[in-house]
Amino acid sequence: MDKVIPSIDDAIADIKDGAVIAVPGFFACGVPRDLLQAIIRKGVKNLTLTCGCGPLLGAATELKTLVLNGQLKKVVDSYGLFRSASKGMADPFEQAVRNGTIEFEVYPMGTMAEKYRAGGAGIPAFYTPTGVGSVVEESNVTNIEANRTPKETRMIDGQKYVLEYALKPDYAFIHAFTGDREGNLRYAKTARNFNHVMATAARVTIAEVENLVESGQLDGDDVHTPGIYVHRIVAVARPQFAITID
Amino acid sequence: MDKVIPSIDDAIADIKDGAVIAVPGFFACGVPRDLLQAIIRKGVKNLTLTCGCGPLLGAATELKTLVLNGQLKKVVDSYGLFRSASKGMADPFEQAVRNGTIEFEVYPMGTMAEKYRAGGAGIPAFYTPTGVGSVVEESNVTNIEANRTPKETRMIDGQKYVLEYALKPDYAFIHAFTGDREGNLRYAKTARNFNHVMATAARVTIAEVENLVESGQLDGDDVHTPGIYVHRIVAVARPQFAITID
Amino acid sequence: MSPKVKFEGLSRELIALRVSREIKEGSYFNLGIGIPTLVTNWTEGMDVIPQAEIGMLKTGALAQGEEVNQDLINASCQAVTELPGSCYFDIAESFGMIRGGHIDVAVMGALQVNVRGDYAGWSNPGRGMFVGNIGGSMDLCAGARKLFIAMEHTTRDGEYKVVKELSYPATALGKVSMLFTDLAVIEITPQGMILREVAPGLTAADVQSVTEPKLIIGPDLKEIEL
Amino acid sequence: MSPKVKFEGLSRELIALRVSREIKEGSYFNLGIGIPTLVTNWTEGMDVIPQAEIGMLKTGALAQGEEVNQDLINASCQAVTELPGSCYFDIAESFGMIRGGHIDVAVMGALQVNVRGDYAGWSNPGRGMFVGNIGGSMDLCAGARKLFIAMEHTTRDGEYKVVKELSYPATALGKVSMLFTDLAVIEITPQGMILREVAPGLTAADVQSVTEPKLIIGPDLKEIEL
């Protein structure tokens, strides 16, 4: 089952305006930069990017371009604003969030991880202790007040839990260190982060890989993401980027 | 953090009557046979063994001994009876289940897997489509009628789901191919099966490993079960057993 | 209730062959115990990948002699081999894969199938126990995109297995889309059971005579081609 | 409300040192951004293992020069090194580990802590946004067996951070067991805040003067030993 697509632009050719795309990466680490640049070139609009821990702060140039191009409708993340309030004020994304032209919805990081994991694993909803006692238990936390809907809580064995739902994006953009032609992937160190769960959750998973190998070159016990989750693979050069974020 | 215990009997020394112990293995594959034999030697009684897919059919000698010694109070599994009805009639475990001296509680295999995963991951309860339309959605499926309690179901986006709860055993017995002194484990092929999730779910996880190595000999990206989940490690010889079950 | 008649139909191997023709190139599939397990004998050379719920993608042929590795079995507890591209994962990932809709086709055995696509397979009440072996069957029913049943058309004693109402405990309701037996290929639709193919030498009336619910004769009814 | 006075206390490095003394041998721990990150500078040589929520156990020292690997960072987005026994895992496993009670101690920064062990850290209302950076803070509060806060005792402007009631949005309620500041070590109990240690040269009255709730003076109150 050969899933290799030679051109990254072909690999995202079917993505249309309004698509929901999962973007992994923990700040600068493990972000699918080439796929983000391809979606910028394609120019599709009205996108919802569902993230996990600030990949758009780590890929700040791409974020800025997406915002200035007017391609974003919504971002979902656990951490998406500059830490420094003054830097934030100057940031086009934060400005768009402040004036409501882009929706920004925030969840605890572990809840984001679990929402993808549930989406991939056929679990429609789960209870979690995370967020109890904070605004997170009251509604989804978004800058668009009209989109805040109350959350359910429940006592189980004397402890309070919040009900959270699965997240199933249309597409997942994945960055892996090694991938074989059938889509088996292996990540490098902490660049794994959200890549695996997002690959399981999306309807269509597109992986950029630094090292494309033949089937059989990855030992079966060394595979991090089984190929069944991966629909398209593209070889990319090892990205060059600065690790630090503001 | 050196977690190695030289003697397998010492590794289980604190297990008392009434303990709940998770036993991995998919039929004959990946079963912690040495730990089962140690618990037989120890002779503790009133045990609940929570399994996943018939490890006690795969380790039939150990099961028979546990039953005949009167050590078992309850078994939880997705598949625990001989396929052949006539073999079943002659089996001491099935006889005990039939006359109610041992409780046998059954869940779908994926629900068993998810109950451990939830137990390890701090998720107290989750919704699943599995079992809808069967007796599984009505109550827990056990031979002891008095212990059947109704299950909750719920419609989410027009589909019906069953609410299932986390399972957190007191102990997990784990069989791994390789383990380092800090408890990082790596399994061989399909012997992985229930070992990882059970290691995450238990209060105390005890691993028997075929190859005990020093810290650093397992590459960090090759570890299947991070050492944080493993409390005690014992080196054992590679077990010898027949693969077939009845 | 017993239809009394017994017809000679396809062997178990040939039922499996017919099933294999319905697995599309590019599919991921999972096979239950019994006739379904035989399907892999016919999918070699096809661009399809079997999943074993024990935690493996791309199971190879049964292992022989020196190939046998006690750490490498399929979900029917048979020693198997691996192939280039085979991979392993833990059981929660495996059932996430199954429940999460990533398996294109599951092929299961059954004790009874009814006209609405309900099926019974996990518990034979004849054994006289409320508990039984559920295994992965209910997860596969819940999660596979298509569910096929492969079984003998009647019991050894000639009783109906294709029934109006299940008398055995259900595994899942309304999930079966295709039924492959020694006598026929039947599609299960909201309109009812459509008889698509009959075994060589049999008529639609023959198949109906051993089938409890009324079959709709498919407009292009034909002999099973192998 | 502002206590107006500012005392000279421990440096951020020394607060981190004091925290490190409270992490027992054999512990797994997780450190938040800010002062907590500095704790690893003092745990070298101890038999303890840091977890980074990005998906790593046993993070090593900060990477220098040639050691920097863009695929190896800690949760504060700093390049780090690995050690013998370090391992990596995906984010769902990482937060399962956190939420599931496998982390013995989490050390977090805070904007405010109150007498019941509630704390606020994820959102500064001064920024004027309902949304903010939650990150992994709420998961760590929910799952870590013990939650420590390490912070400056008052704001830069000399306002209370140890308060009667939170005025900032809560991260979690009733979870903080120990509070480490530049001026004091305070234990949070059902009876209230117990002042256990004061910075060299300060009195209990000094600490009380910059603390909004009434402190219980610990029977064995002493100077912070470093």
mmCIF file of C-alpha atoms in Angstrom, chain C residues 65-175:
data_model
loop_
_atom_site.group_PDB
_atom_site.id
_atom_site.type_symbol
_atom_site.label_atom_id
_atom_site.label_comp_id
_atom_site.label_asym_id
_atom_site.label_seq_id
_atom_site.Cartn_x
_atom_site.Cartn_y
_atom_site.Cartn_z
ATOM 1 C CA GLY C 65 8.652 -25.108 12.123
ATOM 2 C CA GLU C 66 11.617 -22.842 12.790
ATOM 3 C CA GLU C 67 9.557 -19.758 11.999
ATOM 4 C CA VAL C 68 7.405 -20.206 15.103
ATOM 5 C CA ASN C 69 8.019 -17.428 17.658
ATOM 6 C CA GLN C 70 6.076 -17.640 20.892
ATOM 7 C CA ASP C 71 5.879 -13.835 20.942
ATOM 8 C CA LEU C 72 4.132 -13.629 17.576
ATOM 9 C CA ILE C 73 0.581 -14.927 17.273
ATOM 10 C CA ASN C 74 -2.626 -13.785 15.646
ATOM 11 C CA ALA C 75 -5.915 -13.196 17.451
ATOM 12 C CA SER C 76 -6.911 -16.843 16.937
ATOM 13 C CA CYS C 77 -3.796 -17.894 18.904
ATOM 14 C CA GLN C 78 -1.943 -19.251 15.872
ATOM 15 C CA ALA C 79 1.770 -18.626 15.371
ATOM 16 C CA VAL C 80 2.176 -16.279 12.418
ATOM 17 C CA THR C 81 4.985 -14.550 10.570
ATOM 18 C CA GLU C 82 5.689 -10.906 9.923
ATOM 19 C CA LEU C 83 6.091 -9.075 6.621
ATOM 20 C CA PRO C 84 7.936 -5.934 5.549
ATOM 21 C CA GLY C 85 5.775 -3.142 6.976
ATOM 22 C CA SER C 86 4.281 -5.210 9.814
ATOM 23 C CA CYS C 87 4.001 -3.310 13.066
ATOM 24 C CA TYR C 88 2.959 -3.881 16.666
ATOM 25 C CA PHE C 89 1.068 -1.794 19.209
ATOM 26 C CA ASP C 90 -0.579 -2.183 22.585
ATOM 27 C CA ILE C 91 -4.128 -3.373 23.133
ATOM 28 C CA ALA C 92 -5.652 0.028 23.924
ATOM 29 C CA GLU C 93 -4.245 1.359 20.649
ATOM 30 C CA SER C 94 -5.512 -1.765 18.880
ATOM 31 C CA PHE C 95 -9.069 -1.353 20.090
ATOM 32 C CA GLY C 96 -8.907 2.399 19.597
ATOM 33 C CA MET C 97 -8.113 1.564 15.977
ATOM 34 C CA ILE C 98 -11.082 -0.819 15.847
ATOM 35 C CA ARG C 99 -13.654 1.283 17.708
ATOM 36 C CA GLY C 100 -12.447 4.482 16.054
ATOM 37 C CA GLY C 101 -13.527 3.459 12.557
ATOM 38 C CA HIS C 102 -10.112 2.739 11.061
ATOM 39 C CA ILE C 103 -10.884 -0.855 10.005
ATOM 40 C CA ASP C 104 -12.605 -0.988 6.622
ATOM 41 C CA VAL C 105 -14.035 -4.499 6.923
ATOM 42 C CA ALA C 106 -14.494 -6.998 9.738
ATOM 43 C CA VAL C 107 -15.438 -10.581 8.904
ATOM 44 C CA MET C 108 -16.982 -12.548 11.751
ATOM 45 C CA GLY C 109 -18.522 -15.937 12.304
ATOM 46 C CA ALA C 110 -22.075 -16.158 13.689
ATOM 47 C CA LEU C 111 -24.598 -18.469 15.303
ATOM 48 C CA GLN C 112 -27.580 -16.532 13.923
ATOM 49 C CA VAL C 113 -28.170 -13.557 11.628
ATOM 50 C CA ASN C 114 -31.509 -11.853 11.148
ATOM 51 C CA VAL C 115 -33.146 -9.794 8.487
ATOM 52 C CA ARG C 116 -32.271 -6.474 10.118
ATOM 53 C CA GLY C 117 -28.542 -7.237 10.228
ATOM 54 C CA ASP C 118 -28.540 -8.198 13.894
ATOM 55 C CA TYR C 119 -26.321 -11.129 14.753
ATOM 56 C CA ALA C 120 -25.606 -13.506 17.599
ATOM 57 C CA GLY C 121 -22.223 -15.072 18.043
ATOM 58 C CA TRP C 122 -20.723 -14.665 21.494
ATOM 59 C CA SER C 123 -22.881 -16.979 23.573
ATOM 60 C CA ASN C 124 -24.588 -20.272 22.901
ATOM 61 C CA PRO C 125 -27.426 -20.577 25.402
ATOM 62 C CA GLY C 126 -27.177 -24.340 25.004
ATOM 63 C CA ARG C 127 -24.132 -24.110 27.240
ATOM 64 C CA GLY C 128 -26.366 -22.950 30.041
ATOM 65 C CA MET C 129 -24.316 -19.990 31.263
ATOM 66 C CA PHE C 130 -25.183 -16.296 31.368
ATOM 67 C CA VAL C 131 -21.508 -15.444 30.913
ATOM 68 C CA GLY C 132 -19.518 -16.326 27.794
ATOM 69 C CA ASN C 133 -16.587 -15.368 25.610
ATOM 70 C CA ILE C 134 -17.210 -11.907 24.170
ATOM 71 C CA GLY C 135 -13.635 -11.332 23.035
ATOM 72 C CA GLY C 136 -13.278 -8.530 20.501
ATOM 73 C CA SER C 137 -16.496 -9.241 18.607
ATOM 74 C CA MET C 138 -18.630 -6.406 19.959
ATOM 75 C CA ASP C 139 -15.827 -3.866 19.447
ATOM 76 C CA LEU C 140 -15.426 -4.946 15.831
ATOM 77 C CA CYS C 141 -19.172 -4.623 15.279
ATOM 78 C CA ALA C 142 -19.180 -1.167 16.838
ATOM 79 C CA GLY C 143 -16.204 0.141 14.919
ATOM 80 C CA ALA C 144 -15.614 -1.564 11.578
ATOM 81 C CA ARG C 145 -16.939 0.407 8.620
ATOM 82 C CA LYS C 146 -18.445 -2.760 7.142
ATOM 83 C CA LEU C 147 -19.351 -5.961 8.922
ATOM 84 C CA PHE C 148 -19.496 -9.236 6.973
ATOM 85 C CA ILE C 149 -20.627 -12.566 8.389
ATOM 86 C CA ALA C 150 -19.157 -15.823 7.070
ATOM 87 C CA MET C 151 -20.832 -19.022 8.312
ATOM 88 C CA GLU C 152 -22.586 -22.267 7.432
ATOM 89 C CA HIS C 153 -26.126 -21.549 6.252
ATOM 90 C CA THR C 154 -27.732 -23.913 8.783
ATOM 91 C CA THR C 155 -26.615 -25.682 11.954
ATOM 92 C CA ARG C 156 -25.140 -29.173 11.907
ATOM 93 C CA ASP C 157 -28.619 -30.394 12.797
ATOM 94 C CA GLY C 158 -30.121 -28.503 9.882
ATOM 95 C CA GLU C 159 -31.691 -25.708 11.918
ATOM 96 C CA TYR C 160 -32.067 -22.164 10.665
ATOM 97 C CA LYS C 161 -29.161 -19.799 11.316
ATOM 98 C CA VAL C 162 -30.600 -17.125 9.016
ATOM 99 C CA VAL C 163 -33.602 -16.252 11.144
ATOM 100 C CA LYS C 164 -36.467 -13.803 11.578
ATOM 101 C CA GLU C 165 -35.613 -13.041 15.199
ATOM 102 C CA LEU C 166 -32.489 -13.937 17.158
ATOM 103 C CA SER C 167 -33.108 -16.535 19.838
ATOM 104 C CA TYR C 168 -29.476 -16.337 20.993
ATOM 105 C CA PRO C 169 -27.962 -13.308 22.785
ATOM 106 C CA ALA C 170 -27.127 -10.537 20.306
ATOM 107 C CA THR C 171 -23.566 -9.479 19.601
ATOM 108 C CA ALA C 172 -24.716 -6.311 17.809
ATOM 109 C CA LEU C 173 -27.818 -4.914 16.169
ATOM 110 C CA GLY C 174 -28.209 -3.758 12.569
ATOM 111 C CA LYS C 175 -24.523 -3.903 11.718
#
